[in-house]
Every structure is written in C-alpha cells, then in structure tokens.
Amino acid sequence: MSAPTPRPGILAIRPYVGGESRVEGAARAIKLSSNEGALGASPKAMEAFRALAGDLHRYPDGGAEALRRAIGARHGLDPQRIVCGSGSDELIGLLCHAYAGPGDEVVYSAHGFLMYPIYARSAGAVPVAAREHALTADVDALLERVGPQTRIVFLANPNNPTGSYLPVADLERLRAGLPADVLLVVDSAYAEYVTRNDYSAGEGLVDVADNVVMTRTFSKIYGLSALRLGWAYCPPAVADVLNRVRSPFNVNAAAQAAGVAALADVAHVERARAHNETWREWTAARIRELGLTVHPSVCNFLLVDFADAADADAFLRSRGIVVRRVGAYGLPGSLRITIGTEAEMRAVADALAEYVRR
Ligand SMILES: *Cc1c(COP(=O)(O)O)cnc(C)c1O
C-alpha cells in the first residue's frame, strides 16, 4: 500500500519556526524575537479594526481597492501595479509558485530571509545560496550564481537577520547584470526604518524594468503583524500574474481597514522610526561596552555575537527575555535582538551586563 506523496522537494523543507513568545515560569515575557514594531499599531488603526466588528459577516473587498489607493497615494505609485497579500510572505510564496517550478533555481544570499528557500522548495525549485561578504549581500556573488535555470533572485534590503543593506547603486548593478527573464524580488520589509541617503526601497527599479518587484509589509514599523498585510509593487505583467494566482479574498477586511488608517497616521510612523533610531543606537553602545560584537544595523533589530549563543539565550530567558536564535540562517554564534520599548531595552542591557560579569 502506498500513501499519498507530496511533490519532490516538499519534504526537504525545514518548517519555518517563528519567534517564541513565552518563557517557562515568567508570567509575561519580554518578546524581542520577531521584529514587531516597538510602539505597536497606530491608535487610528486599532479604532478602524474595532469599527469592523459589526461587519464580520461580509466578505472583504477582493480587490483591496481603498487600500491600494491609499498605498499608491502615500508612496506616489500607480495602484494598478500594487497587489496586496496576506503578509508579504504570501506574495513571496505566490511569486515562487508562479515563476519557478521543478528544474528551476531560485537565488538568494547566504544569510538571507528563510522564507525564500522554503517557498522555492515548495514550488519544486532548488534554492541556491550566494556567499555574502561581511554579512552583507554581494552583487557579484549573486550574479555568479545566476545560470540558465535561474528564474528568481531574492534580495532582502535591508536583510533580516543581518541588518545590513545594499546602497541603491549596488541594487541597480544587480538588476543590470540579470537576464531580462529573471525576476528580481527586492524585499524591503524594513524600508521605513532606514535613514541612509544612499538607500532606496526599490520603487525606482520597478519603474524602469519589467523584471523587478518590490515587496513591503505592515508587520514591522506599522505594528500590524497580527492582521497579516503586505503588498507588492510590480510591472503590470507581474501584477496581472499575481492577481490570477492569489485567492480571491486573500486580504481580510480588518487588515484592509487598519492598513488604510495606519497609512494616514504619518506621525505614528515618524515616532516609531525616531524611537528605533534612538534605542537601537543606545542598545548597541551598551552591548559593545560589554565587549560583545554588535553588527551594524539599519533595521529594528541587532545581531550580536556570543562565545556561546545557546548559553546567552538561556540566560536571557531566565530573566524573562526572549530573543531569536539564528542558527537556521547559518549564524549559530549570534542572537538577533528586536528593538523594543525603552524599558525592554534597559532590561536587555542590564541582563547582558549581568551575563558577561558572571
Ligand atoms: C518580517 C519579514 C517579512 C514578512 O513579513 P509579513 O508581511 O509579516 O509576511 C518579509 N521579509 C523579511 C525580510 C522580513 O523580515
């Protein structure tokens, strides 16, 4: 008797493990494991969410019209070329399934976001990792791994969990080096946190090429992780493909309503960005004073090296603090620490000081 068998590649997937939120024995953990926005959602987004309760029996707008119009207005983009998703994760998965399949390759950088190899495998394709330089994506290495089987190149810019980024000039060089039939997906999940003037989220690349897509999320600076909301800015042909393969009501009504409200609260995003800048730099300085290596980050998290990351993680847990192990990203000696509230950052700094003094 043979049992139903999934397609080749599916059982090679190591399931994604999200950041934990509980600590044994602690009533309420300090959760710094998933890069969620430190200030939470805009009160206006919360209000829009609550206001929806009376309409839960209604299907959402399958075209997410109002939301796409709001995103377009906020970013100066054509709403027709925007496709919304249940988190940007969904869009990354749809792109893999629509553009890559058995026999194809999907290129990403060695310490790149884990969902790229996971979705590549789920589509039956082979994920191909390109080496990095100084925990930063390397344009030449990415281009070297592109061959006749390559269908997609994924680049998180800036990248999770390293916190590093490529300046727009490098991004342009990457695009210019790709064959016209290879899709470049620039995942700009942390774009709102970046304050460097040589950085671009990638809209400009999408405008000048037929093979570049930019993905964004409401899960990070907008603080709407629970609702699952992301979007992609695409060439018209790619938007058309995504609209064919997505499920008809892929973005729930609460996410659409809260997303529109969140976009309108520009001051909340500004506060979140300023808070992040202040407490990321403060936390990095405190941790460096302890003699630990903190990698440069333009995001809302820090990657910190330890002699024994498992031991440091266990110690932080004993203090009720949950951060992220990143062994699955090829970084077994590091921990990724999300920038939280002031009190949370002070607690992390105190706990780490205690840890190194032991
Ligand atoms: C968090 C994250 C996302 C996914 O965000 P969702 O919109 O919540 O699915 C995508 N890419 C990177 C690099 C991330 O860190």
Coordinates of C-alpha atoms and ligand atoms in Angstrom, one line a residue:
M1 CA 0.0 0.0 0.0
S2 CA 1.4 3.4 -0.9
A3 CA 0.4 6.6 0.9
P4 CA -0.2 9.9 -0.9
T5 CA 3.2 11.5 -1.5
P6 CA 3.9 15.2 -1.9
R7 CA 5.8 16.6 -4.8
P8 CA 9.6 16.3 -4.8
G9 CA 11.2 18.9 -2.6
I10 CA 8.3 19.4 -0.1
L11 CA 9.7 17.0 2.5
A12 CA 13.1 18.7 2.2
I13 CA 11.6 21.9 3.7
R14 CA 12.6 22.6 7.2
P15 CA 9.5 24.3 8.5
Y16 CA 9.9 28.0 9.5
V17 CA 9.9 28.5 13.2
G18 CA 8.6 31.8 14.3
G19 CA 9.9 33.8 17.3
E20 CA 8.8 32.4 20.6
S21 CA 6.7 34.5 22.9
R22 CA 6.7 32.5 26.2
V23 CA 9.3 31.8 28.8
E24 CA 8.9 28.9 31.3
G25 CA 8.0 30.4 34.7
A26 CA 7.6 34.0 33.6
A27 CA 4.1 35.5 33.7
R28 CA 4.8 37.9 30.9
A29 CA 7.9 37.6 28.7
I30 CA 9.7 40.5 27.1
K31 CA 9.3 39.4 23.5
L32 CA 12.1 40.6 21.2
S33 CA 12.1 37.7 18.9
S34 CA 10.1 38.7 15.8
N35 CA 11.0 42.3 14.9
E36 CA 7.5 43.6 15.7
G37 CA 7.1 47.3 15.9
A38 CA 8.1 48.6 19.4
L39 CA 5.3 51.2 19.6
G40 CA 2.6 48.8 18.4
A41 CA -0.1 49.8 16.0
S42 CA -1.4 53.4 15.5
P43 CA -4.4 54.1 17.7
K44 CA -6.2 55.0 14.5
A45 CA -5.6 51.5 13.1
M46 CA -6.9 50.0 16.3
E47 CA -10.0 52.1 16.0
A48 CA -10.6 51.0 12.4
F49 CA -10.1 47.4 13.5
R50 CA -12.7 47.7 16.3
A51 CA -15.2 49.5 14.0
L52 CA -15.2 46.5 11.7
A53 CA -16.8 44.2 14.3
G54 CA -20.4 44.7 13.1
D55 CA -19.5 43.7 9.5
L56 CA -17.7 40.4 10.1
H57 CA -20.3 38.5 8.1
R58 CA -19.3 40.5 4.9
Y59 CA -16.6 39.3 2.5
P60 CA -13.7 41.7 2.2
D61 CA -13.2 43.7 -1.0
G62 CA -11.3 41.2 -3.1
G63 CA -9.5 43.9 -5.0
A64 CA -8.5 45.8 -1.8
E65 CA -9.3 49.0 -3.8
A66 CA -9.3 51.5 -1.0
L67 CA -6.1 50.1 0.5
R68 CA -4.3 50.1 -2.8
R69 CA -5.4 53.6 -3.5
A70 CA -4.1 54.7 0.0
I71 CA -0.7 52.9 -0.6
G72 CA -0.4 54.5 -4.0
A73 CA -1.2 58.0 -2.7
R74 CA 1.3 57.6 0.2
H75 CA 4.1 56.3 -2.0
G76 CA 3.4 58.1 -5.2
L77 CA 2.7 54.7 -7.0
D78 CA 0.1 53.5 -9.5
P79 CA -2.5 51.5 -7.6
Q80 CA -3.0 49.3 -10.6
R81 CA 0.5 47.9 -10.2
I82 CA 0.1 47.2 -6.4
V83 CA -1.0 43.8 -5.3
C84 CA -1.8 43.2 -1.6
G85 CA -1.2 40.0 0.2
S86 CA -1.8 38.2 3.5
G87 CA 1.6 39.4 4.7
S88 CA 4.4 39.9 2.3
D89 CA 5.2 36.2 2.9
E90 CA 2.2 35.3 0.9
L91 CA 3.4 37.4 -2.1
I92 CA 6.9 35.9 -1.9
G93 CA 5.2 32.4 -2.0
L94 CA 2.9 33.3 -4.9
L95 CA 5.9 34.7 -6.9
C96 CA 7.8 31.4 -6.3
H97 CA 4.9 29.3 -7.4
A98 CA 4.1 31.5 -10.4
Y99 CA 7.6 31.9 -11.7
A100 CA 9.6 28.9 -10.5
G101 CA 9.0 25.1 -10.7
P102 CA 10.7 21.8 -10.9
G103 CA 14.1 22.1 -12.6
D104 CA 14.3 25.8 -11.8
E105 CA 16.6 27.6 -9.4
V106 CA 15.9 30.5 -7.0
V107 CA 18.9 32.5 -6.0
Y108 CA 19.2 34.3 -2.6
S109 CA 22.1 35.5 -0.4
A110 CA 23.6 33.1 2.2
H111 CA 22.2 34.7 5.3
G112 CA 19.0 35.9 3.5
F113 CA 15.5 35.7 4.8
L114 CA 14.5 32.0 5.3
M115 CA 11.2 32.1 3.5
Y116 CA 13.0 32.3 0.1
P117 CA 14.4 28.8 0.2
I118 CA 11.3 27.5 1.9
Y119 CA 8.9 28.8 -0.8
A120 CA 11.4 27.9 -3.6
R121 CA 11.3 24.3 -2.4
S122 CA 7.5 24.3 -2.0
A123 CA 7.3 25.3 -5.7
G124 CA 9.6 22.3 -6.6
A125 CA 12.5 24.6 -7.4
V126 CA 16.1 24.5 -6.0
P127 CA 17.2 27.3 -3.7
V128 CA 20.8 28.4 -4.5
A129 CA 22.6 30.5 -1.8
A130 CA 25.2 33.0 -2.9
R131 CA 28.1 33.8 -0.5
E132 CA 28.0 37.1 1.4
H133 CA 30.8 39.5 2.3
A134 CA 30.9 40.8 5.9
L135 CA 27.3 39.6 6.5
T136 CA 26.2 41.7 3.5
A137 CA 24.8 40.5 0.2
D138 CA 27.4 40.5 -2.5
V139 CA 26.2 41.6 -6.0
D140 CA 29.0 39.7 -7.8
A141 CA 28.4 36.5 -5.8
L142 CA 24.6 36.7 -6.6
L143 CA 25.3 37.2 -10.3
E144 CA 27.7 34.4 -10.3
R145 CA 25.1 32.0 -9.1
V146 CA 22.6 33.0 -11.8
G147 CA 22.5 30.5 -14.6
P148 CA 20.2 29.2 -17.3
Q149 CA 17.9 27.6 -14.7
T150 CA 17.5 30.7 -12.6
R151 CA 14.0 32.2 -12.5
I152 CA 14.1 34.4 -9.5
V153 CA 16.7 36.3 -7.4
F154 CA 15.5 37.4 -3.9
L155 CA 17.2 40.2 -2.0
A156 CA 16.0 41.4 1.3
N157 CA 17.2 45.0 1.5
P158 CA 17.9 45.6 4.3
N159 CA 18.3 42.0 5.3
N160 CA 16.9 40.1 8.2
P161 CA 18.7 38.8 10.4
T162 CA 22.0 40.6 9.5
G163 CA 20.6 44.2 9.5
S164 CA 22.9 45.1 6.6
Y165 CA 21.8 46.7 3.3
L166 CA 22.9 47.4 -0.2
P167 CA 23.0 51.0 -1.5
V168 CA 20.8 51.8 -4.5
A169 CA 23.8 51.9 -6.8
D170 CA 24.5 48.2 -6.0
L171 CA 20.9 47.3 -6.4
E172 CA 21.0 48.9 -9.9
R173 CA 24.1 47.0 -10.7
L174 CA 22.4 43.7 -9.6
R175 CA 19.4 44.4 -11.8
A176 CA 21.6 45.4 -14.8
G177 CA 23.5 42.2 -14.5
L178 CA 20.4 39.9 -14.6
P179 CA 19.0 38.4 -17.8
A180 CA 15.6 40.0 -18.7
D181 CA 13.8 36.8 -18.0
V182 CA 15.0 36.5 -14.4
L183 CA 12.7 38.2 -11.8
L184 CA 14.4 40.3 -9.2
V185 CA 12.4 40.5 -6.0
V186 CA 13.5 43.3 -3.6
D187 CA 12.0 42.6 -0.2
S188 CA 12.0 45.9 1.6
A189 CA 10.2 44.8 4.8
Y190 CA 12.3 47.2 6.9
A191 CA 12.5 50.1 4.4
E192 CA 10.7 52.6 6.8
Y193 CA 13.4 52.2 9.4
V194 CA 16.3 53.1 7.1
T195 CA 17.6 56.6 7.3
R196 CA 20.6 56.4 5.0
N197 CA 20.5 58.6 1.9
D198 CA 22.1 56.1 -0.4
Y199 CA 19.2 53.7 0.3
S200 CA 16.1 53.1 -1.8
A201 CA 13.3 50.7 -1.2
G202 CA 13.4 49.9 -4.9
E203 CA 10.3 51.6 -6.4
G204 CA 12.6 53.3 -9.0
L205 CA 13.9 50.0 -10.2
V206 CA 10.4 48.6 -10.7
D207 CA 9.6 51.7 -12.8
V208 CA 12.4 51.2 -15.2
A209 CA 12.4 47.4 -15.6
D210 CA 9.9 44.7 -16.4
N211 CA 11.6 42.2 -14.2
V212 CA 11.8 43.8 -10.8
V213 CA 9.2 43.5 -8.0
M214 CA 9.4 45.3 -4.6
T215 CA 7.6 43.8 -1.6
R216 CA 6.6 45.7 1.6
T217 CA 4.9 44.8 4.8
F218 CA 2.7 46.3 7.5
S219 CA 4.1 43.9 10.0
K220 CA 7.2 45.8 11.1
I221 CA 7.1 49.6 11.6
Y222 CA 3.3 49.7 11.2
G223 CA 2.8 47.2 14.0
L224 CA 0.1 45.2 12.3
S225 CA 1.7 41.7 12.3
A226 CA -1.4 40.0 13.7
L227 CA -3.5 41.1 10.7
R228 CA -1.1 39.8 8.0
L229 CA -0.8 42.5 5.5
G230 CA 1.8 43.1 2.8
W231 CA 2.0 44.5 -0.7
A232 CA 4.0 44.3 -3.9
Y233 CA 4.7 47.0 -6.4
C234 CA 5.1 45.3 -9.8
P235 CA 5.5 45.6 -13.5
P236 CA 1.9 45.4 -15.0
A237 CA 2.5 41.9 -16.3
V238 CA 3.6 40.6 -12.9
A239 CA 0.7 42.3 -11.1
D240 CA -1.6 40.5 -13.6
V241 CA 0.0 37.2 -12.8
L242 CA -0.3 37.7 -9.0
N243 CA -4.0 38.7 -9.5
R244 CA -4.6 35.4 -11.3
V245 CA -2.9 33.1 -8.7
R246 CA -3.9 34.8 -5.5
S247 CA -7.0 33.6 -3.7
P248 CA -9.9 36.0 -4.4
F249 CA -10.2 37.3 -0.8
N250 CA -6.6 36.9 0.3
V251 CA -6.5 40.1 2.4
N252 CA -9.1 40.2 5.2
A253 CA -11.3 43.1 5.8
A254 CA -9.7 44.1 9.2
A255 CA -6.3 44.2 7.6
Q256 CA -7.6 46.4 4.8
A257 CA -9.3 48.8 7.2
A258 CA -6.5 49.0 9.6
G259 CA -4.0 49.4 6.8
V260 CA -5.7 52.4 5.4
A261 CA -5.9 54.0 8.8
A262 CA -2.3 53.2 9.6
L263 CA -1.1 54.8 6.4
A264 CA -2.9 58.0 7.3
D265 CA -1.1 58.2 10.7
V266 CA 2.2 59.5 9.4
A267 CA 3.1 60.9 12.8
H268 CA 2.9 57.5 14.4
V269 CA 5.4 56.1 11.8
E270 CA 7.7 59.0 12.4
R271 CA 7.6 58.4 16.1
A272 CA 8.4 54.7 15.6
R273 CA 11.3 55.5 13.3
A274 CA 12.8 58.0 15.8
H275 CA 12.2 55.7 18.7
N276 CA 14.0 52.9 16.8
E277 CA 17.0 55.1 15.9
T278 CA 17.4 56.2 19.5
W279 CA 17.1 52.8 21.2
R280 CA 18.9 50.8 18.6
E281 CA 22.0 53.1 18.9
W282 CA 21.7 53.2 22.7
T283 CA 21.4 49.4 22.9
A284 CA 24.2 48.8 20.5
A285 CA 26.5 51.1 22.5
R286 CA 25.6 49.4 25.8
I287 CA 26.3 45.9 24.4
R288 CA 29.6 47.0 22.7
E289 CA 30.7 48.4 26.1
L290 CA 30.4 44.8 27.4
G291 CA 33.0 43.7 24.8
L292 CA 30.5 41.9 22.6
T293 CA 30.3 42.3 18.8
V294 CA 27.2 44.1 17.5
H295 CA 26.9 44.1 13.8
P296 CA 25.9 47.4 12.1
S297 CA 22.1 47.5 11.6
V298 CA 19.8 49.9 9.8
C299 CA 16.7 47.9 11.0
N300 CA 14.7 47.5 14.2
F301 CA 17.0 44.7 15.5
L302 CA 20.6 44.0 16.3
L303 CA 22.6 40.9 15.5
V304 CA 25.0 40.2 18.4
D305 CA 27.8 37.6 18.5
F306 CA 28.4 35.4 21.6
A307 CA 31.0 32.9 22.6
D308 CA 28.1 30.5 23.3
A309 CA 24.8 31.9 21.8
A310 CA 22.8 29.0 23.3
D311 CA 24.1 29.8 26.8
A312 CA 23.4 33.5 26.3
D313 CA 19.9 32.8 25.1
A314 CA 19.2 30.5 28.1
F315 CA 20.4 33.3 30.4
L316 CA 18.2 35.9 28.8
R317 CA 15.3 33.5 29.1
S318 CA 16.0 33.1 32.8
R319 CA 15.5 36.8 33.0
G320 CA 12.2 36.6 31.1
I321 CA 13.6 37.9 27.8
V322 CA 13.0 36.1 24.5
V323 CA 15.3 36.9 21.6
R324 CA 15.9 34.9 18.4
R325 CA 18.4 32.2 17.8
V326 CA 19.6 32.4 14.1
G327 CA 21.4 29.1 13.6
A328 CA 18.9 28.3 10.8
Y329 CA 20.3 31.4 9.0
G330 CA 23.8 30.0 9.2
L331 CA 24.6 32.2 12.2
P332 CA 24.8 29.7 15.2
G333 CA 27.0 32.0 17.3
S334 CA 24.7 35.0 17.2
L335 CA 21.4 36.2 18.6
R336 CA 19.0 38.6 17.0
I337 CA 17.5 41.2 19.4
T338 CA 14.5 43.3 18.3
I339 CA 14.4 46.9 19.4
G340 CA 11.5 47.2 21.8
T341 CA 10.4 49.8 24.3
E342 CA 12.8 51.8 26.4
A343 CA 12.0 49.6 29.4
E344 CA 12.6 46.5 27.4
M345 CA 15.9 47.8 26.1
R346 CA 17.1 48.7 29.5
A347 CA 16.1 45.3 30.7
V348 CA 18.1 43.6 27.9
A349 CA 21.2 45.8 28.6
D350 CA 21.0 45.0 32.3
A351 CA 20.6 41.3 31.7
L352 CA 23.5 41.2 29.2
A353 CA 25.7 43.1 31.6
E354 CA 24.9 40.6 34.3
Y355 CA 25.6 37.8 31.8
V356 CA 29.1 38.9 30.9
R357 CA 30.0 39.6 34.5
R358 CA 29.2 36.1 35.7
Ligands
LIG1 C1 9.2 40.0 8.6 C2 9.7 39.9 7.2 C3 8.9 39.7 6.1 C4 7.4 39.2 6.3 O1 6.6 40.0 6.7 P1 5.0 39.6 6.6 O2 4.5 40.8 5.8 O3 4.6 39.6 8.0 O4 4.8 38.3 5.9 C5 9.4 39.6 4.8 N1 10.7 39.7 4.6 C6 11.5 40.0 5.6 C7 13.0 40.1 5.3 C8 11.1 40.0 6.9 O5 12.0 40.1 8.0

